[in-house]
Amino acid sequence: MNSVTSLDLKRVKRLETELLKLPQASIVTEHIFYPNVYERKITIPPWTILTGAEHKTEYRVRLEKGTIAVTTNDGVKILTALKEFEAPAGAQRAGRVFEDEVVWIDIYKNPDNCTDILVLESRLYVIPEIGLADSRTAVQKARVDYGAFLFQMNMSENDIDSIVKIETDLIDMPKDYAVELKESPIHGKGLFAKRAFRIGDVVCPGRLKGCRTPGGRFINHACESNVKPVIVDDDIYAVATREIKLGEELLVDYRASMRVNFGFALQGELL
């Protein structure tokens, strides 16, 4: 398989944009480590259409199971397992699976034996705004459940945004908390972890002495959250509900926020 032209990349990116408007396939990703080698193994359901990330480095592909049609510089090729081939830097491909699931493995050199997935992904891929395939489902889930939350509240996204943007009660984040504000794949700006947190760690304050911090304004919603609001005296803190990785976006179930802030429960909160 030869290098992919800029025209091919543009077509794949256009397809990627359209696919993101649709329900996301449940693609299972496994991370496998050998001395000086990192393998990213994905299992793709039958009849899935998908795009991969643009690669920064050359790598090797092993098709272990199934049949898939893949875009190449020479047009669409139908590949059937077992098959291995070299792939160049700059490659980004689209694929279409047939009636059987596909097991596809990308194999990379890993000379320092790094096992931090976020570091490896930043080295190997041009990561799209929406994230890689295994994070897209979570992003879409968060967006869909946010719509359900808005329906429960009988409010629109613009209604919530107009409330969140009120600045009269905002204060800066105290310097002792390892969080930062960045663009979010879920919505607008979000708050991200600048270090790893364990279950039960206080991540940051959301409200101090009646005023909102960036934690109270910018933590986005997800039903599968990683922080919860906890009242300490008269203040509210975001506390980790699971292990949070360096660079991970902080997410809270807004139903929990409504319960803690205003005292009423909404159906669907995962307690």
Short mmCIF file of C-alpha atoms in Angstrom, two decimals:
data_model
loop_
_atom_site.label_atom_id
_atom_site.label_comp_id
_atom_site.label_asym_id
_atom_site.label_seq_id
_atom_site.Cartn_x
_atom_site.Cartn_y
_atom_site.Cartn_z
CA MET A 1 0.00 0.00 0.00
CA ASN A 2 1.54 3.25 -1.11
CA SER A 3 1.34 6.68 0.50
CA VAL A 4 -1.99 8.47 0.55
CA THR A 5 -2.32 11.69 -1.43
CA SER A 6 -3.65 14.97 0.01
CA LEU A 7 -6.79 14.51 -2.09
CA ASP A 8 -7.36 11.07 -0.53
CA LEU A 9 -6.92 12.57 2.95
CA LYS A 10 -9.49 15.28 2.22
CA ARG A 11 -12.00 12.68 1.08
CA VAL A 12 -11.44 10.56 4.18
CA LYS A 13 -11.82 13.60 6.43
CA ARG A 14 -15.10 14.54 4.70
CA LEU A 15 -16.35 11.00 5.25
CA GLU A 16 -15.22 11.19 8.88
CA THR A 17 -17.25 14.38 9.36
CA GLU A 18 -20.40 12.74 7.97
CA LEU A 19 -19.93 9.53 9.98
CA LEU A 20 -19.70 11.53 13.21
CA LYS A 21 -23.29 12.66 12.64
CA LEU A 22 -24.43 9.03 12.92
CA PRO A 23 -24.58 6.57 15.84
CA GLN A 24 -21.08 5.27 16.56
CA ALA A 25 -20.19 1.60 16.21
CA SER A 26 -19.06 -0.28 19.31
CA ILE A 27 -15.43 -0.82 18.31
CA VAL A 28 -13.41 -2.57 21.01
CA THR A 29 -9.82 -1.36 21.44
CA GLU A 30 -7.06 -3.34 23.17
CA HIS A 31 -3.57 -2.02 23.95
CA ILE A 32 -0.83 -4.67 23.83
CA PHE A 33 2.81 -4.17 24.83
CA TYR A 34 5.92 -6.15 23.94
CA PRO A 35 9.56 -5.09 24.39
CA ASN A 36 9.99 -2.02 22.15
CA VAL A 37 6.63 -2.65 20.47
CA TYR A 38 3.12 -1.25 20.97
CA GLU A 39 0.12 -2.87 19.29
CA ARG A 40 -3.30 -1.28 19.01
CA LYS A 41 -5.88 -3.99 18.33
CA ILE A 42 -9.43 -3.12 17.30
CA THR A 43 -12.36 -5.46 16.84
CA ILE A 44 -14.88 -3.98 14.40
CA PRO A 45 -18.51 -5.19 14.19
CA PRO A 46 -19.98 -6.48 10.91
CA TRP A 47 -21.14 -3.92 8.33
CA THR A 48 -19.33 -1.02 10.03
CA ILE A 49 -18.04 1.92 8.00
CA LEU A 50 -15.17 3.70 9.73
CA THR A 51 -12.22 6.02 9.34
CA GLY A 52 -8.87 5.81 11.07
CA ALA A 53 -6.66 8.57 12.43
CA GLU A 54 -3.95 10.16 10.33
CA HIS A 55 -0.63 8.57 11.31
CA LYS A 56 2.50 10.55 12.14
CA THR A 57 4.87 7.60 11.74
CA GLU A 58 5.22 4.53 9.57
CA TYR A 59 3.81 1.34 11.05
CA ARG A 60 2.81 -2.22 10.23
CA VAL A 61 -0.73 -3.61 9.89
CA ARG A 62 -1.83 -7.15 10.66
CA LEU A 63 -5.35 -8.15 9.59
CA GLU A 64 -6.11 -11.11 11.84
CA LYS A 65 -9.75 -11.80 11.08
CA GLY A 66 -12.45 -10.95 8.55
CA THR A 67 -12.68 -9.05 5.28
CA ILE A 68 -12.58 -5.28 4.89
CA ALA A 69 -12.59 -2.84 1.97
CA VAL A 70 -9.91 -0.17 2.54
CA THR A 71 -9.02 3.03 0.69
CA THR A 72 -5.50 3.16 -0.72
CA ASN A 73 -3.58 5.39 -3.11
CA ASP A 74 -4.44 2.85 -5.83
CA GLY A 75 -8.17 2.88 -5.07
CA VAL A 76 -10.27 0.67 -2.83
CA LYS A 77 -8.73 -2.72 -2.02
CA ILE A 78 -10.55 -5.66 -0.45
CA LEU A 79 -8.33 -7.32 2.16
CA THR A 80 -8.97 -10.71 3.76
CA ALA A 81 -7.22 -12.19 6.79
CA LEU A 82 -4.56 -13.28 7.35
CA LYS A 83 -2.60 -10.39 5.86
CA GLU A 84 0.27 -8.09 6.90
CA PHE A 85 1.64 -5.01 5.21
CA GLU A 86 3.67 -1.86 5.85
CA ALA A 87 1.89 1.50 6.07
CA PRO A 88 3.58 4.90 5.60
CA ALA A 89 3.48 8.03 7.75
CA GLY A 90 0.67 10.35 6.70
CA ALA A 91 -1.75 7.50 6.04
CA GLN A 92 -5.40 7.91 6.96
CA ARG A 93 -7.81 5.34 5.65
CA ALA A 94 -11.50 4.59 5.43
CA GLY A 95 -12.84 1.07 5.65
CA ARG A 96 -16.01 -0.96 5.27
CA VAL A 97 -16.49 -4.28 7.04
CA PHE A 98 -18.59 -7.09 5.55
CA GLU A 99 -20.69 -9.79 7.24
CA ASP A 100 -18.02 -10.95 9.72
CA GLU A 101 -16.29 -8.89 12.38
CA VAL A 102 -12.78 -7.70 11.63
CA VAL A 103 -9.76 -7.81 13.92
CA TRP A 104 -7.21 -5.20 12.79
CA ILE A 105 -3.89 -4.55 14.54
CA ASP A 106 -1.62 -1.55 14.03
CA ILE A 107 1.96 -2.30 15.15
CA TYR A 108 4.34 0.50 16.17
CA LYS A 109 7.93 0.82 17.31
CA ASN A 110 8.06 1.78 20.99
CA PRO A 111 11.77 2.17 21.77
CA ASP A 112 11.29 3.63 25.28
CA ASN A 113 8.58 1.05 26.18
CA CYS A 114 6.09 3.80 26.96
CA THR A 115 2.79 2.48 28.36
CA ASP A 116 1.00 5.82 28.76
CA ILE A 117 -1.76 5.64 26.13
CA LEU A 118 -2.25 9.41 25.95
CA VAL A 119 1.47 9.94 25.30
CA LEU A 120 1.55 7.19 22.69
CA GLU A 121 -1.51 8.57 20.91
CA SER A 122 0.01 12.06 20.76
CA ARG A 123 3.19 10.59 19.25
CA LEU A 124 1.49 8.38 16.70
CA TYR A 125 -1.66 10.15 15.50
CA VAL A 126 -3.06 13.46 14.37
CA ILE A 127 -5.94 13.24 16.83
CA PRO A 128 -9.21 14.70 15.51
CA GLU A 129 -11.24 17.09 17.69
CA ILE A 130 -13.78 14.35 18.42
CA GLY A 131 -11.06 11.97 19.60
CA LEU A 132 -10.11 8.49 18.47
CA ALA A 133 -12.65 5.75 17.80
CA ASP A 134 -12.76 4.36 21.33
CA SER A 135 -13.52 7.81 22.78
CA ARG A 136 -16.11 8.80 20.16
CA THR A 137 -18.78 6.51 21.60
CA ALA A 138 -18.29 8.08 25.05
CA VAL A 139 -18.49 11.58 23.57
CA GLN A 140 -21.67 10.75 21.70
CA LYS A 141 -23.18 9.14 24.82
CA ALA A 142 -22.45 12.30 26.79
CA ARG A 143 -24.05 14.48 24.14
CA VAL A 144 -27.15 12.28 23.87
CA ASP A 145 -27.60 12.13 27.64
CA TYR A 146 -27.15 15.90 27.87
CA GLY A 147 -30.13 16.17 25.53
CA ALA A 148 -32.09 13.90 27.88
CA PHE A 149 -31.11 16.09 30.83
CA LEU A 150 -32.26 19.22 28.99
CA PHE A 151 -35.59 17.52 28.25
CA GLN A 152 -36.01 16.67 31.95
CA MET A 153 -35.30 20.30 32.83
CA ASN A 154 -37.58 21.62 30.06
CA MET A 155 -34.70 23.82 28.92
CA SER A 156 -32.71 24.30 25.72
CA GLU A 157 -28.93 24.24 25.31
CA ASN A 158 -29.04 28.01 24.79
CA ASP A 159 -30.92 28.40 28.08
CA ILE A 160 -28.19 26.51 29.95
CA ASP A 161 -25.38 28.33 28.13
CA SER A 162 -26.86 31.73 28.99
CA ILE A 163 -26.99 30.77 32.68
CA VAL A 164 -23.47 29.31 32.70
CA LYS A 165 -22.05 32.45 31.06
CA ILE A 166 -23.23 34.74 33.86
CA GLU A 167 -19.99 36.11 35.35
CA THR A 168 -21.14 38.11 38.37
CA ASP A 169 -20.49 35.17 40.74
CA LEU A 170 -17.28 33.85 39.12
CA ILE A 171 -13.91 33.64 40.85
CA ASP A 172 -10.55 32.27 39.70
CA MET A 173 -9.53 28.72 40.44
CA PRO A 174 -7.23 28.60 43.49
CA LYS A 175 -3.67 27.84 42.41
CA ASP A 176 -3.32 24.61 44.40
CA TYR A 177 -5.58 22.59 42.07
CA ALA A 178 -4.11 20.67 39.11
CA VAL A 179 -6.74 21.41 36.47
CA GLU A 180 -6.72 23.44 33.26
CA LEU A 181 -9.23 24.87 30.80
CA LYS A 182 -9.08 23.55 27.20
CA GLU A 183 -11.31 22.98 24.18
CA SER A 184 -13.61 20.02 24.79
CA PRO A 185 -14.72 17.40 22.24
CA ILE A 186 -18.06 17.28 24.09
CA HIS A 187 -19.02 20.96 24.24
CA GLY A 188 -17.20 24.30 24.15
CA LYS A 189 -14.49 24.52 26.76
CA GLY A 190 -13.96 21.90 29.44
CA LEU A 191 -11.82 21.34 32.51
CA PHE A 192 -8.98 18.79 32.24
CA ALA A 193 -6.75 17.03 34.77
CA LYS A 194 -3.14 18.19 34.94
CA ARG A 195 -2.21 15.11 36.97
CA ALA A 196 -3.64 11.70 37.76
CA PHE A 197 -6.28 11.38 40.49
CA ARG A 198 -7.39 8.37 42.52
CA ILE A 199 -10.93 7.50 43.61
CA GLY A 200 -11.95 9.83 46.42
CA ASP A 201 -9.40 12.56 45.63
CA VAL A 202 -10.62 16.14 45.77
CA VAL A 203 -9.99 17.35 42.22
CA CYS A 204 -11.06 20.99 42.51
CA PRO A 205 -13.66 23.27 44.07
CA GLY A 206 -16.81 24.08 42.14
CA ARG A 207 -18.18 26.69 44.53
CA LEU A 208 -16.40 28.59 47.30
CA LYS A 209 -18.13 31.01 49.67
CA GLY A 210 -21.12 31.19 47.32
CA CYS A 211 -19.04 31.92 44.18
CA ARG A 212 -18.40 29.63 41.23
CA THR A 213 -14.89 28.63 40.22
CA PRO A 214 -14.07 27.43 36.67
CA GLY A 215 -14.96 23.99 38.08
CA GLY A 216 -18.50 25.18 38.66
CA ARG A 217 -18.72 26.72 35.22
CA PHE A 218 -16.79 24.53 32.79
CA ILE A 219 -17.02 20.88 33.90
CA ASN A 220 -19.08 19.24 31.16
CA HIS A 221 -21.86 16.68 31.54
CA ALA A 222 -21.67 12.92 31.09
CA CYS A 223 -23.83 10.16 32.48
CA GLU A 224 -20.64 8.10 32.85
CA SER A 225 -18.93 10.81 34.90
CA ASN A 226 -15.56 10.75 36.65
CA VAL A 227 -16.29 13.34 39.37
CA LYS A 228 -19.23 14.06 41.64
CA PRO A 229 -20.20 17.20 43.59
CA VAL A 230 -19.67 16.93 47.36
CA ILE A 231 -20.65 19.55 49.94
CA VAL A 232 -17.96 20.39 52.50
CA ASP A 233 -19.27 22.93 55.00
CA ASP A 234 -20.89 25.48 52.68
CA ASP A 235 -18.60 24.84 49.72
CA ILE A 236 -18.88 22.31 46.87
CA TYR A 237 -15.98 20.23 45.56
CA ALA A 238 -15.54 17.90 42.60
CA VAL A 239 -14.40 14.51 43.96
CA ALA A 240 -13.06 11.71 41.76
CA THR A 241 -15.43 8.74 41.40
CA ARG A 242 -12.83 6.63 39.56
CA GLU A 243 -9.20 6.88 38.57
CA ILE A 244 -8.62 9.91 36.32
CA LYS A 245 -5.65 10.01 33.96
CA LEU A 246 -3.39 12.97 33.28
CA GLY A 247 -4.99 14.98 30.47
CA GLU A 248 -8.46 13.45 30.89
CA GLU A 249 -11.50 15.72 30.77
CA LEU A 250 -13.42 16.10 34.03
CA LEU A 251 -17.07 15.14 33.67
CA VAL A 252 -20.00 15.33 36.07
CA ASP A 253 -23.60 14.15 35.82
CA TYR A 254 -25.57 17.40 35.87
CA ARG A 255 -28.39 15.52 37.62
CA ALA A 256 -26.05 15.11 40.60
CA SER A 257 -25.24 18.83 40.41
CA MET A 258 -28.95 19.69 40.51
CA ARG A 259 -29.46 17.42 43.53
CA VAL A 260 -26.52 18.84 45.46
CA ASN A 261 -27.07 22.49 44.52
CA PHE A 262 -30.87 22.68 44.58
CA GLY A 263 -32.05 19.61 46.44
CA PHE A 264 -34.16 17.85 43.82
CA ALA A 265 -33.60 14.51 42.17
CA LEU A 266 -33.87 13.72 38.47
CA GLN A 267 -34.38 10.22 37.07
CA GLY A 268 -31.29 8.70 35.51
CA GLU A 269 -28.60 9.77 37.96
CA LEU A 270 -26.13 6.93 38.53
CA LEU A 271 -25.61 6.94 42.29
#
